[in-house]
Short mmCIF file of C-alpha atoms in Angstrom, two decimals:
data_model
loop_
_atom_site.label_atom_id
_atom_site.label_comp_id
_atom_site.label_asym_id
_atom_site.label_seq_id
_atom_site.Cartn_x
_atom_site.Cartn_y
_atom_site.Cartn_z
CA MET U 158 6.24 -7.81 13.24
CA VAL U 159 4.27 -8.11 10.06
CA ILE U 160 6.48 -7.60 6.95
CA LEU U 161 4.91 -6.39 3.72
CA GLY U 162 6.85 -6.11 0.51
CA HIS U 163 6.58 -2.56 -0.86
CA ARG U 164 5.18 -2.97 -4.36
CA GLY U 165 6.26 -6.50 -3.86
CA TYR U 166 9.99 -7.18 -3.42
CA SER U 167 10.78 -4.06 -5.24
CA GLY U 168 14.37 -3.84 -4.03
CA ALA U 169 15.32 -6.77 -6.32
CA TYR U 170 12.48 -7.20 -8.86
CA PRO U 171 10.38 -4.90 -11.04
CA GLU U 172 7.83 -3.17 -8.77
CA ASN U 173 4.17 -3.94 -8.76
CA THR U 174 4.48 -6.98 -10.95
CA MET U 175 3.42 -10.58 -10.49
CA LEU U 176 7.12 -11.60 -10.23
CA SER U 177 7.78 -9.04 -7.52
CA PHE U 178 4.67 -10.14 -5.49
CA GLN U 179 5.62 -13.75 -5.78
CA LYS U 180 9.20 -13.16 -4.79
CA ALA U 181 8.12 -11.14 -1.70
CA LEU U 182 6.28 -14.20 -0.38
CA GLU U 183 8.99 -16.59 -1.52
CA TYR U 184 11.43 -14.62 0.69
CA LYS U 185 8.99 -14.96 3.59
CA ALA U 186 7.18 -11.60 3.66
CA ASP U 187 3.74 -11.87 5.25
CA GLY U 188 2.20 -10.08 2.27
CA VAL U 189 2.52 -7.19 -0.06
CA GLU U 190 1.61 -3.50 -0.55
CA LEU U 191 0.42 -2.38 -4.01
CA ASP U 192 -1.03 0.57 -5.87
CA VAL U 193 -4.24 0.72 -7.96
CA HIS U 194 -5.42 2.96 -10.79
CA LEU U 195 -8.34 2.70 -13.24
CA SER U 196 -7.63 2.25 -16.93
CA LYS U 197 -9.65 3.77 -19.80
CA ASP U 198 -11.63 0.64 -20.16
CA GLY U 199 -12.41 0.37 -16.49
CA LYS U 200 -9.80 -2.19 -15.43
CA MET U 201 -8.22 -1.88 -11.96
CA VAL U 202 -4.55 -2.02 -12.79
CA VAL U 203 -1.58 -2.24 -10.42
CA CYS U 204 1.07 0.47 -10.89
CA HIS U 205 2.49 3.17 -8.70
CA ASP U 206 2.63 6.19 -10.95
CA GLU U 207 -0.25 7.79 -12.80
CA ASP U 208 1.69 7.37 -16.04
CA MET U 209 3.61 4.39 -17.38
CA TYR U 210 6.95 5.93 -18.30
CA ARG U 211 9.14 5.24 -15.26
CA THR U 212 8.10 1.62 -14.93
CA TYR U 213 7.27 0.62 -18.48
CA GLY U 214 8.92 3.21 -20.68
CA LYS U 215 5.65 4.39 -22.24
CA HIS U 216 4.69 8.04 -22.30
CA ALA U 217 1.00 7.48 -21.48
CA TRP U 218 -1.40 8.19 -18.62
CA ILE U 219 -3.05 5.03 -17.35
CA LYS U 220 -6.44 6.79 -17.42
CA ASP U 221 -6.04 7.19 -21.17
CA GLU U 222 -4.99 3.58 -22.00
CA THR U 223 -6.83 0.30 -22.26
CA LEU U 224 -5.46 -2.70 -20.54
CA ASN U 225 -4.50 -4.20 -23.89
CA GLU U 226 -2.66 -1.10 -24.98
CA MET U 227 -0.67 -1.04 -21.75
CA ARG U 228 0.24 -4.66 -22.11
CA GLU U 229 2.12 -3.92 -25.28
CA TYR U 230 4.94 -2.81 -22.93
CA GLU U 231 6.99 -4.82 -20.44
CA SER U 232 9.24 -4.28 -17.42
CA MET U 233 12.01 -6.95 -17.38
CA GLY U 234 9.53 -9.29 -19.09
CA GLN U 235 6.70 -8.39 -16.76
CA LYS U 236 3.38 -6.84 -18.02
CA ILE U 237 1.17 -4.59 -15.94
CA PRO U 238 -1.18 -6.77 -13.78
CA THR U 239 -4.76 -6.25 -12.78
CA LEU U 240 -5.84 -6.26 -9.16
CA GLN U 241 -8.01 -9.29 -9.95
CA GLU U 242 -5.00 -11.20 -11.19
CA VAL U 243 -2.95 -10.38 -8.14
CA PHE U 244 -5.75 -11.71 -5.89
CA GLU U 245 -5.90 -14.91 -7.94
CA ILE U 246 -2.20 -15.63 -7.74
CA LEU U 247 -1.47 -14.79 -4.11
CA PRO U 248 -2.39 -17.39 -1.44
CA THR U 249 -5.36 -16.57 0.78
CA SER U 250 -2.99 -16.33 3.75
CA ALA U 251 -1.09 -13.33 2.21
CA ILE U 252 -1.86 -9.93 3.68
CA ILE U 253 -2.52 -7.21 1.04
CA ASP U 254 -2.41 -3.52 1.52
CA VAL U 255 -4.27 -2.00 -1.46
CA GLU U 256 -3.35 1.63 -1.94
CA LEU U 257 -5.94 3.69 -3.87
CA LYS U 258 -4.09 6.16 -6.01
CA THR U 259 -6.77 8.85 -6.00
CA ASN U 260 -4.72 11.66 -4.66
CA VAL U 261 -3.72 12.97 -8.11
CA ILE U 262 -6.51 11.78 -10.44
CA HIS U 263 -10.12 11.13 -9.43
CA TYR U 264 -11.09 7.69 -10.85
CA GLU U 265 -14.87 7.54 -10.80
CA GLY U 266 -15.93 4.20 -9.25
CA LEU U 267 -12.50 3.02 -8.19
CA GLU U 268 -13.33 2.85 -4.49
CA LYS U 269 -16.42 0.67 -5.13
CA GLY U 270 -14.72 -1.48 -7.64
CA VAL U 271 -11.76 -2.29 -5.24
CA LEU U 272 -14.09 -2.82 -2.40
CA ASP U 273 -16.34 -5.26 -4.29
CA LEU U 274 -13.35 -7.26 -5.41
CA ILE U 275 -11.83 -7.41 -1.88
CA ASN U 276 -15.15 -8.50 -0.39
CA ALA U 277 -15.22 -11.37 -2.89
CA ASN U 278 -11.69 -12.48 -1.98
CA ASN U 279 -11.18 -13.04 1.76
CA PRO U 280 -11.51 -9.42 2.99
CA GLU U 281 -10.07 -10.20 6.47
CA ARG U 282 -6.50 -10.34 5.01
CA VAL U 283 -6.82 -6.94 3.27
CA TRP U 284 -6.75 -3.27 4.24
CA ILE U 285 -7.33 -0.33 1.93
CA SER U 286 -5.08 2.65 2.26
CA SER U 287 -4.80 6.04 0.62
CA PHE U 288 -3.15 9.46 1.01
CA ASN U 289 -6.49 10.84 -0.18
CA HIS U 290 -8.45 10.53 3.07
CA SER U 291 -11.69 11.44 1.30
CA SER U 292 -11.45 8.10 -0.42
CA LEU U 293 -11.21 6.42 2.89
CA VAL U 294 -14.43 8.23 3.99
CA LYS U 295 -16.17 6.87 0.81
CA ILE U 296 -15.04 3.39 1.59
CA ARG U 297 -16.26 3.60 5.11
CA GLU U 298 -19.66 4.87 3.94
CA MET U 299 -20.01 1.79 1.76
CA ASP U 300 -18.60 -0.75 4.16
CA LYS U 301 -18.52 -0.62 7.95
CA ASN U 302 -16.09 -3.53 8.42
CA ILE U 303 -13.28 -3.22 5.93
CA LYS U 304 -9.92 -2.28 7.38
CA LEU U 305 -8.66 1.19 6.53
CA GLY U 306 -5.06 2.36 6.52
CA MET U 307 -4.66 6.08 6.77
CA LEU U 308 -1.56 7.04 4.78
CA PHE U 309 0.50 10.02 5.85
CA GLY U 310 2.73 12.13 3.66
CA GLU U 311 4.43 15.36 4.38
CA GLU U 312 1.23 17.39 4.03
CA HIS U 313 -0.55 15.15 6.54
CA LEU U 314 2.32 15.27 9.06
CA LYS U 315 1.79 19.09 9.19
CA SER U 316 -1.80 18.61 10.40
CA LEU U 317 -1.77 15.54 12.55
CA ASN U 318 -4.60 16.62 14.79
CA GLU U 319 -7.03 16.97 11.84
CA SER U 320 -6.13 13.48 10.55
CA MET U 321 -6.40 12.01 14.07
CA LYS U 322 -9.89 13.40 14.49
CA LEU U 323 -11.02 11.99 11.14
CA SER U 324 -9.45 8.59 11.89
CA LEU U 325 -11.70 8.23 14.97
CA LYS U 326 -14.71 9.23 12.98
CA ILE U 327 -14.21 6.58 10.29
CA GLY U 328 -12.58 3.98 12.44
CA VAL U 329 -9.26 3.29 10.85
CA PHE U 330 -7.26 0.11 11.31
CA SER U 331 -3.85 1.69 10.96
CA TYR U 332 -1.78 4.82 10.56
CA ASN U 333 0.68 4.19 7.72
CA VAL U 334 3.42 6.64 8.30
CA PRO U 335 6.90 7.26 6.70
CA THR U 336 9.95 6.35 8.70
CA TYR U 337 11.12 9.96 8.50
CA ALA U 338 8.10 11.01 10.60
CA ALA U 339 10.19 10.26 13.68
CA GLY U 340 11.54 13.72 13.49
CA VAL U 341 8.11 15.43 13.24
CA GLU U 342 7.02 17.65 16.13
CA GLY U 343 4.35 15.92 18.15
CA PHE U 344 5.11 12.41 16.80
CA ASP U 345 5.51 10.84 20.25
CA GLU U 346 2.05 12.11 21.19
CA PHE U 347 0.76 10.81 17.89
CA LEU U 348 2.09 7.29 18.78
CA ALA U 349 0.55 7.52 22.18
CA PHE U 350 -2.78 8.47 20.63
CA ALA U 351 -2.67 5.58 18.25
CA LYS U 352 -1.97 3.15 21.12
CA ALA U 353 -4.69 4.60 23.27
CA ASN U 354 -7.19 4.25 20.52
CA GLY U 355 -6.25 0.79 19.34
CA ILE U 356 -4.86 2.02 15.99
CA LYS U 357 -1.90 0.11 14.63
CA ILE U 358 1.29 1.80 13.40
CA VAL U 359 2.65 0.76 10.05
CA PHE U 360 5.94 2.27 8.87
CA TRP U 361 6.51 2.58 5.13
CA ASP U 362 9.85 3.28 3.49
CA SER U 363 11.39 1.14 6.16
CA ASN U 364 14.43 -0.35 4.51
CA THR U 365 17.47 -0.27 6.81
CA VAL U 366 18.37 -2.01 10.02
CA GLU U 367 18.10 1.32 11.76
CA ASP U 368 14.57 1.74 10.41
CA PHE U 369 13.61 -1.74 11.48
CA ASP U 370 15.04 -1.16 15.00
CA PHE U 371 13.05 2.12 15.28
CA ALA U 372 9.85 0.36 14.13
CA ARG U 373 10.31 -2.32 16.78
CA LYS U 374 11.05 0.17 19.51
CA SER U 375 7.97 2.18 18.50
CA GLY U 376 5.68 -0.79 18.92
CA ALA U 377 4.82 -0.91 15.17
CA TYR U 378 2.53 -3.55 13.86
CA ALA U 379 4.12 -3.71 10.46
CA VAL U 380 6.82 -2.45 8.14
CA ILE U 381 6.38 -1.91 4.41
CA THR U 382 9.82 -2.45 2.89
CA ASN U 383 11.62 -2.62 -0.40
CA GLU U 384 14.23 -4.88 1.21
CA VAL U 385 12.22 -8.03 2.05
CA GLU U 386 15.22 -10.31 2.76
CA ARG U 387 16.86 -7.70 5.06
CA ALA U 388 13.56 -7.21 6.98
CA VAL U 389 12.93 -10.92 7.37
CA ASN U 390 16.52 -11.53 8.55
CA PHE U 391 16.20 -8.72 11.08
CA PHE U 392 12.86 -9.81 12.53
CA LYS U 393 13.69 -13.52 12.32
CA GLY U 394 12.67 -15.33 15.57
CA GLU U 395 9.95 -12.81 16.42
CA SER U 396 6.21 -13.40 16.11
CA ASN U 397 4.98 -11.95 12.84
CA ARG U 398 1.55 -11.29 14.22
#
């Protein structure tokens, strides 16, 4: 089972920060999941929300701030990182799931910028994911080989067939689904479809022993977890590939 730290080791350290990413790997995660936006001055910055208040205490939209302006604020001593900096600090062996946060705000050029950076930094270890499936279509039009992770939220789980059809058209690497999807009508058929078409299942929001057990029984490829130590302890002794 591949173990990815959700926004790094966010269960114990400030999310989407260099410290959180480093700690995820220190505690033996195989890699990290992170979120990317575009700043006012065109920098690809790593943060989950479209604004900085929850994580950095600043009432400001990322799209309206320059990188220097955002770095006036800290979260437990950590400043907002750029995607370039994350790639520079993580070892080339670390898997990285880069989530494009384009489902609320359209960042012109974010898809191309992320793709260019990935292709210059060992693209085999990276996949690009998004709840905005149109962003995945754009990425596929620009690059036929990059791995794509199709993210599923509540709205997507209501229209599984539509997403499944699109996934075959653009050739996705994985379905990134929430653990609570287990109770969705048609989910067993969805898992069977993924298996039949060579699409990997990745569970996000997988944090408890019960979640991990479900992921294993479902034949998942990876879990994205806030609780890195708990996940590593649960899957210890298994192959992580």
